[in-house]
PDB file of C-alpha atoms in Angstrom:
ATOM      1  CA  MET A  19      -3.988 -19.258   9.572  1.00 62.00           C
ATOM      2  CA  GLY A  20      -5.018 -16.794  12.286  1.00 67.00           C
ATOM      3  CA  LEU A  21      -1.850 -17.278  14.179  1.00 80.00           C
ATOM      4  CA  VAL A  22       0.259 -16.915  10.988  1.00 83.00           C
ATOM      5  CA  SER A  23      -1.529 -13.633  10.091  1.00 81.00           C
ATOM      6  CA  THR A  24      -1.092 -12.208  13.506  1.00 87.00           C
ATOM      7  CA  SER A  25       2.590 -13.011  13.413  1.00 90.00           C
ATOM      8  CA  LYS A  26       3.088 -11.323  10.021  1.00 91.00           C
ATOM      9  CA  TYR A  27       1.057  -8.317  11.251  1.00 92.00           C
ATOM     10  CA  GLN A  28       3.040  -7.827  14.340  1.00 93.00           C
ATOM     11  CA  LYS A  29       6.457  -8.004  12.419  1.00 94.00           C
ATOM     12  CA  ALA A  30       5.236  -5.653   9.644  1.00 94.00           C
ATOM     13  CA  ARG A  31       3.844  -3.173  12.277  1.00 94.00           C
ATOM     14  CA  LEU A  32       7.264  -3.054  14.158  1.00 95.00           C
ATOM     15  CA  ARG A  33       9.030  -2.603  10.735  1.00 95.00           C
ATOM     16  CA  LEU A  34       6.666   0.240   9.718  1.00 96.00           C
ATOM     17  CA  ALA A  35       7.097   1.994  13.065  1.00 95.00           C
ATOM     18  CA  ALA A  36      10.933   2.139  12.684  1.00 94.00           C
ATOM     19  CA  ASN A  37      10.687   3.242   9.081  1.00 95.00           C
ATOM     20  CA  ASP A  38       8.021   5.867   9.827  1.00 95.00           C
ATOM     21  CA  HIS A  39      10.407   7.678  12.083  1.00 93.00           C
ATOM     22  CA  HIS A  40      13.260   7.774   9.599  1.00 93.00           C
ATOM     23  CA  TYR A  41      10.812   8.723   6.772  1.00 95.00           C
ATOM     24  CA  SER A  42       9.461  11.663   8.768  1.00 95.00           C
ATOM     25  CA  SER A  43      12.994  13.052   9.413  1.00 93.00           C
ATOM     26  CA  PHE A  44      13.906  12.599   5.811  1.00 93.00           C
ATOM     27  CA  SER A  45      10.790  14.402   4.685  1.00 93.00           C
ATOM     28  CA  GLU A  46      11.623  17.397   6.934  1.00 91.00           C
ATOM     29  CA  ILE A  47      15.046  17.800   5.189  1.00 89.00           C
ATOM     30  CA  VAL A  48      13.488  17.522   1.756  1.00 90.00           C
ATOM     31  CA  ASP A  49      10.647  20.041   2.659  1.00 88.00           C
ATOM     32  CA  GLU A  50      13.449  22.512   3.746  1.00 84.00           C
ATOM     33  CA  ILE A  51      15.164  22.075   0.205  1.00 83.00           C
ATOM     34  CA  LEU A  52      11.913  22.502  -1.620  1.00 83.00           C
ATOM     35  CA  LYS A  53      11.157  25.693   0.332  1.00 81.00           C
ATOM     36  CA  SER A  54      14.540  27.156  -0.826  1.00 77.00           C
ATOM     37  CA  VAL A  55      13.792  26.573  -4.555  1.00 72.00           C
ATOM     38  CA  VAL A  56      12.974  29.889  -6.532  1.00 64.00           C
ATOM     39  CA  PRO A  57       9.699  29.102  -8.654  1.00 62.00           C
ATOM     40  CA  ASN A  58      11.396  29.937 -11.957  1.00 62.00           C
ATOM     41  CA  GLU A  59      13.950  27.204 -11.138  1.00 62.00           C
ATOM     42  CA  TYR A  60      11.325  24.378 -11.404  1.00 58.00           C
ATOM     43  CA  GLU A  61      11.723  24.240 -15.010  1.00 56.00           C
ATOM     44  CA  THR A  62      15.353  22.871 -14.736  1.00 60.00           C
ATOM     45  CA  ARG A  63      14.596  20.386 -11.924  1.00 78.00           C
ATOM     46  CA  ILE A  64      13.036  17.157 -13.155  1.00 84.00           C
ATOM     47  CA  PHE A  65      11.887  16.020  -9.788  1.00 88.00           C
ATOM     48  CA  LEU A  66       9.928  19.408  -9.542  1.00 85.00           C
ATOM     49  CA  LYS A  67       8.594  19.790 -13.087  1.00 85.00           C
ATOM     50  CA  SER A  68       7.442  17.005 -15.239  1.00 86.00           C
ATOM     51  CA  PRO A  69       9.642  16.590 -18.379  1.00 81.00           C
ATOM     52  CA  ASN A  70       6.725  15.761 -20.493  1.00 85.00           C
ATOM     53  CA  PRO A  71       3.440  17.139 -19.058  1.00 85.00           C
ATOM     54  CA  GLY A  72       1.172  16.006 -21.913  1.00 86.00           C
ATOM     55  CA  LYS A  73       2.086  12.313 -21.549  1.00 92.00           C
ATOM     56  CA  ARG A  74       0.120   9.419 -19.906  1.00 95.00           C
ATOM     57  CA  LYS A  75       0.233   8.978 -16.076  1.00 96.00           C
ATOM     58  CA  LEU A  76       1.821   5.994 -14.327  1.00 97.00           C
ATOM     59  CA  PHE A  77      -0.323   4.357 -11.517  1.00 97.00           C
ATOM     60  CA  LEU A  78       1.438   2.128  -8.927  1.00 97.00           C
ATOM     61  CA  ILE A  79      -1.281   0.124  -7.470  1.00 96.00           C
ATOM     62  CA  PHE A  80      -0.431  -1.662  -4.129  1.00 96.00           C
ATOM     63  CA  ASN A  81      -2.594  -4.701  -4.037  1.00 94.00           C
ATOM     64  CA  SER A  82      -1.714  -8.036  -2.645  1.00 92.00           C
ATOM     65  CA  VAL A  83      -0.719 -11.303  -4.066  1.00 90.00           C
ATOM     66  CA  LYS A  84      -2.746 -13.474  -1.593  1.00 86.00           C
ATOM     67  CA  GLY A  85      -6.483 -13.405  -0.797  1.00 83.00           C
ATOM     68  CA  LEU A  86      -8.351 -14.080   2.370  1.00 81.00           C
ATOM     69  CA  CYS A  87      -8.257 -10.340   3.476  1.00 84.00           C
ATOM     70  CA  ALA A  88     -11.835  -9.338   3.106  1.00 72.00           C
ATOM     71  CA  GLY A  89     -12.377  -6.184   0.997  1.00 85.00           C
ATOM     72  CA  TYR A  90      -8.742  -5.067   1.028  1.00 90.00           C
ATOM     73  CA  ASN A  91      -8.032  -5.471  -2.667  1.00 92.00           C
ATOM     74  CA  THR A  92     -11.548  -4.640  -3.837  1.00 91.00           C
ATOM     75  CA  GLN A  93     -11.547  -1.286  -2.240  1.00 92.00           C
ATOM     76  CA  ILE A  94      -8.128  -0.465  -3.851  1.00 94.00           C
ATOM     77  CA  GLY A  95      -9.449  -1.696  -7.270  1.00 92.00           C
ATOM     78  CA  ASN A  96     -12.528   0.251  -6.966  1.00 92.00           C
ATOM     79  CA  VAL A  97     -10.665   3.616  -6.117  1.00 94.00           C
ATOM     80  CA  ALA A  98      -7.980   2.950  -8.938  1.00 94.00           C
ATOM     81  CA  GLN A  99     -10.917   2.201 -11.432  1.00 93.00           C
ATOM     82  CA  GLY A 100     -12.555   5.519 -10.582  1.00 93.00           C
ATOM     83  CA  LEU A 101      -9.448   7.634 -11.053  1.00 95.00           C
ATOM     84  CA  ILE A 102      -8.171   5.742 -14.127  1.00 93.00           C
ATOM     85  CA  GLY A 103     -11.601   6.136 -15.817  1.00 91.00           C
ATOM     86  CA  LYS A 104     -11.173   9.843 -15.715  1.00 92.00           C
ATOM     87  CA  GLU A 105      -7.863   9.876 -17.743  1.00 92.00           C
ATOM     88  CA  LEU A 106      -7.935  10.941 -21.317  1.00 91.00           C
ATOM     89  CA  LEU A 107      -4.936   8.983 -22.157  1.00 93.00           C
ATOM     90  CA  GLU A 108      -4.610   5.324 -21.232  1.00 94.00           C
ATOM     91  CA  PRO A 109      -2.307   5.197 -18.253  1.00 96.00           C
ATOM     92  CA  TYR A 110       0.711   2.889 -17.597  1.00 96.00           C
ATOM     93  CA  ILE A 111      -0.076   0.588 -14.477  1.00 96.00           C
ATOM     94  CA  ILE A 112       2.293  -1.414 -12.183  1.00 96.00           C
ATOM     95  CA  PHE A 113       0.556  -3.701  -9.841  1.00 95.00           C
ATOM     96  CA  THR A 114       2.263  -5.183  -6.758  1.00 94.00           C
ATOM     97  CA  GLY A 115      -0.093  -8.137  -6.665  1.00 91.00           C
ATOM     98  CA  THR A 116      -2.650 -10.184  -8.652  1.00 89.00           C
ATOM     99  CA  ARG A 117      -5.795  -9.462  -6.567  1.00 90.00           C
ATOM    100  CA  GLY A 118      -8.824  -7.153  -7.055  1.00 86.00           C
ATOM    101  CA  ILE A 119      -7.827  -6.062 -10.657  1.00 84.00           C
ATOM    102  CA  THR A 120     -10.036  -8.095 -12.805  1.00 85.00           C
ATOM    103  CA  GLU A 121     -12.143  -5.170 -14.089  1.00 84.00           C
ATOM    104  CA  LEU A 122      -8.896  -2.971 -14.535  1.00 87.00           C
ATOM    105  CA  ARG A 123      -7.245  -5.652 -16.747  1.00 85.00           C
ATOM    106  CA  LYS A 124     -10.307  -5.611 -18.968  1.00 87.00           C
ATOM    107  CA  SER A 125      -9.876  -1.782 -19.641  1.00 86.00           C
ATOM    108  CA  ILE A 126      -6.100  -1.505 -19.910  1.00 91.00           C
ATOM    109  CA  THR A 127      -4.135  -3.005 -22.863  1.00 92.00           C
ATOM    110  CA  PRO A 128      -1.533  -5.623 -21.778  1.00 91.00           C
ATOM    111  CA  GLU A 129       1.503  -3.581 -23.009  1.00 93.00           C
ATOM    112  CA  HIS A 130       0.517  -0.819 -20.504  1.00 94.00           C
ATOM    113  CA  MET A 131       0.568  -2.880 -17.307  1.00 92.00           C
ATOM    114  CA  GLU A 132       2.848  -5.159 -15.376  1.00 93.00           C
ATOM    115  CA  ASN A 133       3.178  -6.932 -12.083  1.00 92.00           C
ATOM    116  CA  LEU A 134       6.079  -6.573  -9.549  1.00 92.00           C
ATOM    117  CA  ASN A 135       5.221  -8.949  -6.645  1.00 89.00           C
ATOM    118  CA  PHE A 136       6.646  -8.422  -3.256  1.00 91.00           C
ATOM    119  CA  GLY A 137       6.996 -10.922  -0.290  1.00 88.00           C
ATOM    120  CA  ASP A 138       5.059 -10.600   3.060  1.00 89.00           C
ATOM    121  CA  LEU A 139       7.701  -8.638   4.807  1.00 90.00           C
ATOM    122  CA  PRO A 140       9.823  -6.825   2.253  1.00 92.00           C
ATOM    123  CA  ASP A 141      13.064  -5.074   3.070  1.00 92.00           C
ATOM    124  CA  PHE A 142      14.455  -1.853   1.507  1.00 94.00           C
ATOM    125  CA  ASN A 143      16.244  -3.640  -1.243  1.00 93.00           C
ATOM    126  CA  ALA A 144      12.926  -4.961  -2.328  1.00 91.00           C
ATOM    127  CA  THR A 145      12.063  -1.622  -3.651  1.00 93.00           C
ATOM    128  CA  GLU A 146      15.107  -1.329  -6.073  1.00 94.00           C
ATOM    129  CA  GLU A 147      13.403  -2.665  -9.183  1.00 93.00           C
ATOM    130  CA  LEU A 148      10.178  -0.708  -8.602  1.00 95.00           C
ATOM    131  CA  PHE A 149      12.187   2.569  -8.094  1.00 95.00           C
ATOM    132  CA  ASP A 150      14.410   1.958 -11.108  1.00 95.00           C
ATOM    133  CA  HIS A 151      11.437   1.303 -13.265  1.00 94.00           C
ATOM    134  CA  THR A 152       9.471   4.150 -11.996  1.00 95.00           C
ATOM    135  CA  ILE A 153      12.187   6.689 -12.258  1.00 94.00           C
ATOM    136  CA  GLY A 154      13.224   5.348 -15.653  1.00 94.00           C
ATOM    137  CA  LEU A 155       9.639   5.747 -17.173  1.00 94.00           C
ATOM    138  CA  TYR A 156       9.488   9.320 -15.631  1.00 94.00           C
ATOM    139  CA  ARG A 157      13.031  10.674 -16.657  1.00 91.00           C
ATOM    140  CA  ASN A 158      12.575   9.187 -20.168  1.00 90.00           C
ATOM    141  CA  GLY A 159       9.493  11.088 -20.664  1.00 88.00           C
ATOM    142  CA  TYR A 160       7.112   8.070 -21.266  1.00 92.00           C
ATOM    143  CA  VAL A 161       4.943   9.215 -18.343  1.00 95.00           C
ATOM    144  CA  SER A 162       4.189  12.700 -17.040  1.00 94.00           C
ATOM    145  CA  GLU A 163       3.135  11.995 -13.416  1.00 95.00           C
ATOM    146  CA  VAL A 164       3.409   9.004 -10.956  1.00 97.00           C
ATOM    147  CA  VAL A 165       0.401   8.230  -8.810  1.00 97.00           C
ATOM    148  CA  VAL A 166       0.495   5.735  -6.025  1.00 97.00           C
ATOM    149  CA  ILE A 167      -2.844   4.047  -4.788  1.00 97.00           C
ATOM    150  CA  TYR A 168      -2.428   2.076  -1.530  1.00 97.00           C
ATOM    151  CA  THR A 169      -3.793   1.469   1.873  1.00 96.00           C
ATOM    152  CA  LYS A 170      -2.392   3.641   4.700  1.00 96.00           C
ATOM    153  CA  TYR A 171      -2.112   1.921   7.946  1.00 96.00           C
ATOM    154  CA  LEU A 172      -3.326   4.130  10.822  1.00 94.00           C
ATOM    155  CA  SER A 173      -4.043   1.561  13.651  1.00 91.00           C
ATOM    156  CA  ALA A 174      -5.296  -2.056  14.241  1.00 86.00           C
ATOM    157  CA  LEU A 175      -8.727  -0.791  13.718  1.00 87.00           C
ATOM    158  CA  ARG A 176      -8.371   1.997  11.058  1.00 90.00           C
ATOM    159  CA  ASP A 177      -6.837   2.471   7.598  1.00 93.00           C
ATOM    160  CA  GLU A 178      -7.617   4.507   4.528  1.00 95.00           C
ATOM    161  CA  ILE A 179      -7.266   4.205   0.887  1.00 96.00           C
ATOM    162  CA  ARG A 180      -4.785   7.019  -0.449  1.00 96.00           C
ATOM    163  CA  ALA A 181      -4.051   8.176  -3.941  1.00 96.00           C
ATOM    164  CA  ASP A 182      -0.972  10.486  -3.827  1.00 96.00           C
ATOM    165  CA  THR A 183       1.074  12.055  -6.647  1.00 95.00           C
ATOM    166  CA  ILE A 184       4.825  11.287  -5.827  1.00 95.00           C
ATOM    167  CA  LEU A 185       6.273  12.656  -8.999  1.00 94.00           C
ATOM    168  CA  PRO A 186       6.678  15.436  -9.644  1.00 92.00           C
ATOM    169  CA  PHE A 187       7.215  16.714  -6.167  1.00 90.00           C
ATOM    170  CA  PRO A 188       4.665  19.284  -4.870  1.00 81.00           C
ATOM    171  CA  SER A 189       5.792  22.826  -4.730  1.00 75.00           C
ATOM    172  CA  LEU A 190       6.039  24.544  -1.349  1.00 69.00           C
ATOM    173  CA  GLU A 191       5.837  28.195  -0.557  1.00 66.00           C
ATOM    174  CA  LYS A 192       9.518  29.638  -0.822  1.00 61.00           C
ATOM    175  CA  LYS A 193      11.057  30.479   2.577  1.00 58.00           C
ATOM    176  CA  GLU A 194      12.483  34.049   2.869  1.00 62.00           C
ATOM    177  CA  ASP A 195      16.178  34.113   2.867  1.00 55.00           C
ATOM    178  CA  PRO A 196      17.625  35.394   6.194  1.00 58.00           C
ATOM    179  CA  ALA A 197      19.680  38.651   6.238  1.00 54.00           C
ATOM    180  CA  GLY A 198      23.276  38.197   5.667  1.00 53.00           C
ATOM    181  CA  LYS A 199      22.821  34.758   4.040  1.00 55.00           C
ATOM    182  CA  VAL A 200      26.117  32.851   3.465  1.00 55.00           C
ATOM    183  CA  ILE A 201      26.623  31.404  -0.036  1.00 59.00           C
ATOM    184  CA  PHE A 202      28.349  28.020  -0.197  1.00 57.00           C
ATOM    185  CA  ASP A 203      30.275  26.485  -2.986  1.00 61.00           C
ATOM    186  CA  PHE A 204      29.451  22.655  -3.268  1.00 58.00           C
ATOM    187  CA  ASP A 205      31.504  19.883  -4.838  1.00 64.00           C
ATOM    188  CA  PRO A 206      29.747  17.965  -6.294  1.00 67.00           C
ATOM    189  CA  THR A 207      27.481  20.783  -7.288  1.00 65.00           C
ATOM    190  CA  ALA A 208      24.300  21.740  -5.343  1.00 62.00           C
ATOM    191  CA  ALA A 209      22.190  20.552  -8.274  1.00 69.00           C
ATOM    192  CA  GLU A 210      23.940  17.160  -8.329  1.00 74.00           C
ATOM    193  CA  MET A 211      23.529  16.695  -4.546  1.00 81.00           C
ATOM    194  CA  GLU A 212      19.856  17.684  -4.876  1.00 82.00           C
ATOM    195  CA  ASP A 213      19.159  15.239  -7.604  1.00 84.00           C
ATOM    196  CA  GLN A 214      20.769  12.498  -5.263  1.00 88.00           C
ATOM    197  CA  ILE A 215      18.866  13.508  -2.244  1.00 91.00           C
ATOM    198  CA  PHE A 216      15.651  13.658  -4.234  1.00 92.00           C
ATOM    199  CA  SER A 217      16.276  10.142  -5.670  1.00 93.00           C
ATOM    200  CA  MET A 218      17.076   8.677  -2.169  1.00 94.00           C
ATOM    201  CA  PHE A 219      13.868  10.345  -0.838  1.00 95.00           C
ATOM    202  CA  LEU A 220      11.720   8.835  -3.568  1.00 96.00           C
ATOM    203  CA  ARG A 221      12.915   5.345  -2.890  1.00 96.00           C
ATOM    204  CA  GLU A 222      12.424   5.853   0.862  1.00 96.00           C
ATOM    205  CA  LYS A 223       8.874   7.111   0.089  1.00 97.00           C
ATOM    206  CA  LEU A 224       8.054   4.047  -2.021  1.00 97.00           C
ATOM    207  CA  TYR A 225       9.400   1.750   0.762  1.00 97.00           C
ATOM    208  CA  ASN A 226       7.343   3.573   3.275  1.00 97.00           C
ATOM    209  CA  ILE A 227       4.285   3.117   1.220  1.00 97.00           C
ATOM    210  CA  LEU A 228       4.937  -0.525   0.663  1.00 97.00           C
ATOM    211  CA  LEU A 229       5.194  -1.008   4.396  1.00 97.00           C
ATOM    212  CA  HIS A 230       2.062   0.845   4.940  1.00 97.00           C
ATOM    213  CA  ALA A 231       0.318  -1.410   2.445  1.00 96.00           C
ATOM    214  CA  LYS A 232       1.747  -4.730   3.722  1.00 95.00           C
ATOM    215  CA  THR A 233       0.877  -3.639   7.410  1.00 96.00           C
ATOM    216  CA  ALA A 234      -2.639  -2.861   6.284  1.00 95.00           C
ATOM    217  CA  GLU A 235      -2.892  -6.137   4.341  1.00 94.00           C
ATOM    218  CA  HIS A 236      -1.778  -8.244   7.298  1.00 93.00           C
ATOM    219  CA  SER A 237      -4.063  -6.399   9.749  1.00 92.00           C
ATOM    220  CA  THR A 238      -7.041  -6.946   7.527  1.00 90.00           C
ATOM    221  CA  ARG A 239      -6.214 -10.580   7.036  1.00 88.00           C
ATOM    222  CA  MET A 240      -5.700 -11.004  10.782  1.00 88.00           C
ATOM    223  CA  LYS A 241      -9.070  -9.473  11.467  1.00 85.00           C
ATOM    224  CA  ALA A 242     -10.773 -11.584   8.696  1.00 80.00           C
ATOM    225  CA  MET A 243      -9.232 -14.822  10.188  1.00 76.00           C
ATOM    226  CA  ASP A 244     -10.371 -13.718  13.678  1.00 74.00           C
ATOM    227  CA  SER A 245     -13.859 -13.211  12.329  1.00 72.00           C
ATOM    228  CA  ALA A 246     -13.657 -16.613  10.495  1.00 71.00           C
ATOM    229  CA  ASN A 247     -12.676 -18.401  13.683  1.00 71.00           C
ATOM    230  CA  LYS A 248     -15.409 -16.839  15.742  1.00 76.00           C
ATOM    231  CA  ASN A 249     -17.911 -17.677  13.062  1.00 76.00           C
ATOM    232  CA  ALA A 250     -16.674 -21.318  12.991  1.00 78.00           C
ATOM    233  CA  ASP A 251     -16.832 -21.402  16.790  1.00 75.00           C
ATOM    234  CA  GLU A 252     -20.519 -20.212  16.634  1.00 82.00           C
ATOM    235  CA  ILE A 253     -21.431 -22.883  13.908  1.00 87.00           C
ATOM    236  CA  LEU A 254     -19.716 -25.667  16.092  1.00 85.00           C
ATOM    237  CA  SER A 255     -21.786 -24.451  19.133  1.00 83.00           C
ATOM    238  CA  ASP A 256     -25.056 -24.559  17.158  1.00 84.00           C
ATOM    239  CA  LEU A 257     -24.214 -28.072  15.763  1.00 86.00           C
ATOM    240  CA  ASN A 258     -23.370 -29.482  19.300  1.00 86.00           C
ATOM    241  CA  LYS A 259     -26.718 -28.033  20.476  1.00 87.00           C
ATOM    242  CA  GLN A 260     -28.508 -29.719  17.687  1.00 88.00           C
ATOM    243  CA  LEU A 261     -26.712 -32.919  18.244  1.00 87.00           C
ATOM    244  CA  ASN A 262     -27.514 -32.965  21.956  1.00 87.00           C
ATOM    245  CA  ARG A 263     -31.156 -32.361  21.043  1.00 88.00           C
ATOM    246  CA  VAL A 264     -31.362 -35.229  18.760  1.00 87.00           C
ATOM    247  CA  ARG A 265     -29.339 -37.427  21.159  1.00 88.00           C
ATOM    248  CA  GLN A 266     -31.687 -36.371  24.159  1.00 90.00           C
ATOM    249  CA  THR A 267     -34.796 -37.157  21.944  1.00 86.00           C
ATOM    250  CA  ALA A 268     -33.381 -40.517  21.002  1.00 85.00           C
ATOM    251  CA  ILE A 269     -32.748 -41.399  24.653  1.00 87.00           C
ATOM    252  CA  THR A 270     -36.114 -40.199  25.834  1.00 87.00           C
ATOM    253  CA  GLN A 271     -37.769 -42.239  23.092  1.00 85.00           C
ATOM    254  CA  GLU A 272     -35.937 -45.238  24.116  1.00 83.00           C
ATOM    255  CA  ILE A 273     -36.834 -44.766  27.781  1.00 85.00           C
ATOM    256  CA  THR A 274     -40.470 -44.256  26.707  1.00 83.00           C
ATOM    257  CA  GLU A 275     -40.518 -47.527  24.744  1.00 77.00           C
ATOM    258  CA  VAL A 276     -38.919 -49.516  27.616  1.00 78.00           C
ATOM    259  CA  VAL A 277     -41.316 -48.128  30.247  1.00 76.00           C
ATOM    260  CA  GLY A 278     -44.165 -48.865  27.720  1.00 75.00           C
ATOM    261  CA  GLY A 279     -42.996 -52.314  27.018  1.00 73.00           C
ATOM    262  CA  SER A 280     -42.678 -53.055  30.822  1.00 72.00           C
ATOM    263  CA  LYS A 281     -46.233 -51.866  31.438  1.00 70.00           C
ATOM    264  CA  ALA A 282     -47.626 -53.912  28.675  1.00 70.00           C
ATOM    265  CA  SER A 283     -45.900 -57.054  29.954  1.00 69.00           C
ATOM    266  CA  ASN A 284     -47.527 -56.657  33.298  1.00 63.00           C
TER     267      ASN A 284
END
């Protein structure tokens, strides 16, 4: 089990490293676009302004399907429960696993939660259903915000639980237009291109979050398996010592009885 966990962790870490570079470049492009938006234009941009600010929130909780990963799911469940408990309206919840959510299931009605499970090493296509469902609930006005709760992988020894709002996008300070700025005409229109870019970025962000969650999960499970192996080795060592003591005691007792019997016969 330890070797399997290590192998999955190494594969997930390499996939995350490659995606982090792509996601970082994409984020810089989106930030430049956001800085160019005039504040009074936010009302017409669905990615920047919630279409129904008074509605319930959508929580995407990235927990695991499998156990044997120490407190990975428990920590996520505790953070989620703390945030959801502050909501006035019962939120809608999408889980990516089945572990660590027992208490949440007790407090949320079944029609407001669902599961979308992912494999151990998901590819980009695996996020299609999650993206379509998330953007559909948001565009149709069923939810006002989308919050993700996941474990961000930092290193083999460090990770952290994050709760980030991914919809609507955060507002950035508008960048001053340079003198003599050239105005371009777009076909399709700039608004249509912007919508497509933001949609692509949101899906890329969901995939990056999923990879962070999976890498952290495999890392935690690998460390748990390593700790279990060490504990098992210590138990075996203690049992061997006890067995040797018992055997040595039995041998000593037999020698004593032989020597005693020999003396008695003489």
